[in-house]
Every structure is written in C-alpha cells, then in structure tokens.
Short mmCIF file of C-alpha atoms in Angstrom, two decimals:
data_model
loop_
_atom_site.label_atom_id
_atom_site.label_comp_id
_atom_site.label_asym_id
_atom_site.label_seq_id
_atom_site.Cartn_x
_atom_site.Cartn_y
_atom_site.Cartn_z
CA UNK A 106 -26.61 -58.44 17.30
CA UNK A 107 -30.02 -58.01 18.94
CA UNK A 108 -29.93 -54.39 17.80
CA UNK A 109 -29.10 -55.23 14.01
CA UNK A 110 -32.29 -58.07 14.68
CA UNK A 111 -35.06 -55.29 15.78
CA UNK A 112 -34.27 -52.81 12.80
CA UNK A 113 -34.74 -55.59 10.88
CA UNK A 114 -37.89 -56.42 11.86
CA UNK A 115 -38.77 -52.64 12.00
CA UNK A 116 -37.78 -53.14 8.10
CA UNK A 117 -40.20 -55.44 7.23
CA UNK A 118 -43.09 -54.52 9.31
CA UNK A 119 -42.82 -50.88 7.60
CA UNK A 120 -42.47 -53.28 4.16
CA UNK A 121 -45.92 -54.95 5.06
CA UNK A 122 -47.53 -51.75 5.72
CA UNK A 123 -46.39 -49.60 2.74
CA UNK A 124 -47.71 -53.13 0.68
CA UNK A 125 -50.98 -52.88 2.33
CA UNK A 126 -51.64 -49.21 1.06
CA UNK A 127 -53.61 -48.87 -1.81
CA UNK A 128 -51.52 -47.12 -4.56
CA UNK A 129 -53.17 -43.99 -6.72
CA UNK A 130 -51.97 -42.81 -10.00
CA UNK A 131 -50.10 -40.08 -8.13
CA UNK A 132 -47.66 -42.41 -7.14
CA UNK A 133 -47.05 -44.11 -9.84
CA UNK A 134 -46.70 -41.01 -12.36
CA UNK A 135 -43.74 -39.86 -8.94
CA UNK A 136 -42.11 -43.12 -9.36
CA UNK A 137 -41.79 -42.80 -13.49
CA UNK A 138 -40.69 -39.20 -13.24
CA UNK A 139 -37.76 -40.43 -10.79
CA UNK A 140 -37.13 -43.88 -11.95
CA UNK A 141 -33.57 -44.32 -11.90
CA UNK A 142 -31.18 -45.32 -15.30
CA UNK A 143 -28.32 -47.63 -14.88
CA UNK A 144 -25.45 -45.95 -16.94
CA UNK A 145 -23.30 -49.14 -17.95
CA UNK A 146 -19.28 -48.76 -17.37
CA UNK A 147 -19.70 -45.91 -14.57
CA UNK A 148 -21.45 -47.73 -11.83
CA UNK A 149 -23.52 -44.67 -11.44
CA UNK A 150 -27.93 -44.61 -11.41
CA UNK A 151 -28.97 -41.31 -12.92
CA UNK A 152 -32.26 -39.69 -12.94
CA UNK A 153 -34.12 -39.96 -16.38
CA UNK A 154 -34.99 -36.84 -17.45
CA UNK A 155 -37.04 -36.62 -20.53
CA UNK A 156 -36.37 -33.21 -21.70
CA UNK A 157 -32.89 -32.96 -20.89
CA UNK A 158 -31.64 -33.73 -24.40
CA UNK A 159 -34.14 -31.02 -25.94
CA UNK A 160 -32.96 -28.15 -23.35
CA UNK A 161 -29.13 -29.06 -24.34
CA UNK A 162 -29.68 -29.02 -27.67
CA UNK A 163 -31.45 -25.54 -27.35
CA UNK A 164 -28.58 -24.58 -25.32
CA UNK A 165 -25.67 -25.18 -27.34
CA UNK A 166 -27.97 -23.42 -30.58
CA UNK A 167 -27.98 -20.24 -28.61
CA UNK A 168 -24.38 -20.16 -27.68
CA UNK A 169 -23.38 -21.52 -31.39
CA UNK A 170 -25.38 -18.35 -32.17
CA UNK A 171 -23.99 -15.92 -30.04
CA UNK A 172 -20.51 -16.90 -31.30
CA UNK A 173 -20.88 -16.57 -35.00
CA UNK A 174 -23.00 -13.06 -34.72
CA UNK A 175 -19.81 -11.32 -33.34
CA UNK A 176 -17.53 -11.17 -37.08
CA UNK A 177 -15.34 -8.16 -37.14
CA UNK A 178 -15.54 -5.18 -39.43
CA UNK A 179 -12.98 -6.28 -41.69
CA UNK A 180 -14.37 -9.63 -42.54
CA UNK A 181 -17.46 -8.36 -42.61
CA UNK A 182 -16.69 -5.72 -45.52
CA UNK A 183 -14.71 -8.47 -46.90
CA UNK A 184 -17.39 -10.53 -47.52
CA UNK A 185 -19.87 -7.37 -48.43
CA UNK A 186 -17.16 -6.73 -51.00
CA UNK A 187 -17.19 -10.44 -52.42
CA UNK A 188 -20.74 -10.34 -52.55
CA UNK A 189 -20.82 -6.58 -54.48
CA UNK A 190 -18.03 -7.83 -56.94
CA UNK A 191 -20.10 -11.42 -57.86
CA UNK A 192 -23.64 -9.82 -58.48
CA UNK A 193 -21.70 -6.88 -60.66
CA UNK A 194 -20.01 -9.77 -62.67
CA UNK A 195 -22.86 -11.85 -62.75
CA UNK A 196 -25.29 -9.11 -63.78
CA UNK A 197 -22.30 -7.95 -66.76
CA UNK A 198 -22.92 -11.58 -67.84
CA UNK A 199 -26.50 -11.84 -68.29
CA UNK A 200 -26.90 -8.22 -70.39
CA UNK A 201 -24.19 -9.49 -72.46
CA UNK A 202 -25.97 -12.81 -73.17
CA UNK A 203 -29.85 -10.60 -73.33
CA UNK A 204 -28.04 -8.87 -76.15
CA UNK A 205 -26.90 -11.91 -77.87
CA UNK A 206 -30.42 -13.00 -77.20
CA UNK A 207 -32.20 -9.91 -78.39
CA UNK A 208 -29.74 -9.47 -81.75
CA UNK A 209 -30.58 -13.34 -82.72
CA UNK A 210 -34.13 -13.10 -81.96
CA UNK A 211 -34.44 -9.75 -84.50
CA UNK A 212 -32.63 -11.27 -87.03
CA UNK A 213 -34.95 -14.60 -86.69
CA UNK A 214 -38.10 -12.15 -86.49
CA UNK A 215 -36.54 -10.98 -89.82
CA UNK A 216 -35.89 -14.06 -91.55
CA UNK A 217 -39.78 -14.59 -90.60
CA UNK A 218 -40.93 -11.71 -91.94
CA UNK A 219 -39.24 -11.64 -95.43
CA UNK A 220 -40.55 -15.43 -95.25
CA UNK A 221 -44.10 -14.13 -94.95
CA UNK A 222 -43.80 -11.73 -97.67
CA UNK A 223 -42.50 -14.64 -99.92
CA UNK A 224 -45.56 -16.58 -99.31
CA UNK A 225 -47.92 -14.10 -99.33
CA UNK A 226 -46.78 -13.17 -102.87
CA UNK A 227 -46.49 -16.14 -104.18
CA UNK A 228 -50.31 -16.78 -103.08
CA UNK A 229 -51.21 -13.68 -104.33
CA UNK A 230 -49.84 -14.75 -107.99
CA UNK A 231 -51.39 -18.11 -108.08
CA UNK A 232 -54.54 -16.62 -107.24
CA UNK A 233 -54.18 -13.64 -109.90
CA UNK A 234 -53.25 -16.97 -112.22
CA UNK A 235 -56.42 -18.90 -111.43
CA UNK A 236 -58.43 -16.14 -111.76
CA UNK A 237 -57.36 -14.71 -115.24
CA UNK A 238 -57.58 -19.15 -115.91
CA UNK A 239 -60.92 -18.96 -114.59
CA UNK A 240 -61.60 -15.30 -116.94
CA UNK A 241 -60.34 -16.96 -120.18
CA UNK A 242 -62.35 -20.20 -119.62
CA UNK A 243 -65.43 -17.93 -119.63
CA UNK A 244 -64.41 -16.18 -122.51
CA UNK A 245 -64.09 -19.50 -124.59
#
C-alpha cells in the first residue's frame, strides 16, 4: 500500500513540474499532429492523420488504373472495329445529307437567279416606257 502511495506522489510532483514549464509553439503544433480521435462503436483512439484520406484516394486511382489498362487483344479490336464501323456509317450519312444540301441549295440559287432576271427586265421596260413617255411629252 505504501508502495502504490509513493508512485503516487512521484505522479503528481512530475504533474507540478511539467505545469511549471513554459510551453513553446513546438509543443503545441506535436500535440495537434498526434491528438488522438475517439472512433465511436470500436472503443478504439486513432491517430488523426490529415492526409490520409488524400493518399487513399490516390491509391486506389492508381490501382483502378492499372486494372483497366490491361484489356485483351480481342476486345480491344472489338471495340477498334465498333469504332471503324460507326465513323464509316456516320460519315455515309452526312455526304448523303451534303448532297441533299448542295442539290436544294442549286436549285434555290436558281429560282434566285431566274427571279433576278424577271426583275431586272421588268425594270428595264418601265424605264424604256418612261423614257419614250418622257420623249413624246417633249415632242408635244
């Protein structure tokens, strides 16, 4: 009992000393970088670590990686083949619908044109009109 008395005594003495020491900002950043989380339901005190969930996250990128570069031949010129067939289909598709485009545009360029001609002759006559009007009004 007298044994279990002096360590306690020991225990507080060294408690009274430590709280006599100044404290620096070195101490104080150590006791944040170790300060201890209570994980609820385990009983457990775990370190915080404040880049731990960065690094895993990195982590299971790289081997997420690593896994989905190995594809085998065959899928791989399965999928090279799927590609090839969709751009030829596609690009079958669009010079079909340029030449729709092109044929409706020539034949509106045409409409245009013969409109133009229309107008520009019918100008032409009224002009020719007022001017022999304008001729025979001088002759009077």
């Amino acid at each position: 009992m007298a044994v279990i008395e002096d360590e306690e005594i020991e225990m507080e003495e060294a408690d009274t000393e430590s709280a006599d020491k100044s404290v620096d900002a070195t101490d104080i950043a150590a006791d944040v970088e170790t300060s201890s989380v209570h994980v609820a339901g385990r009983g457990k005190r775990k370190i915080q670590d404040e880049g731990a969930e960065s690094r895993k996250k990195k982590l299971l990128c790289k081997r997420t990686a690593e896994k989905k570069q190995s594809i085998d031949q065959e899928t791989k010129s399965f999928i090279e083949g799927l590609v090839h067939s969709s751009i030829s289909s596609l690009g079958d598709i669009l010079r079909a619908q340029m030449a729709s485009m092109e044929s409706m545009f020539k034949e509106r360029i045409g409409n245009m044109e013969i409109e133009v001609s229309q107008l520009g002759e019918a100008i032409s006559l009224r002009a020719k009109e007022a001017f022999l009007r304008a001729k025979s009004m001088k002759l009077r």
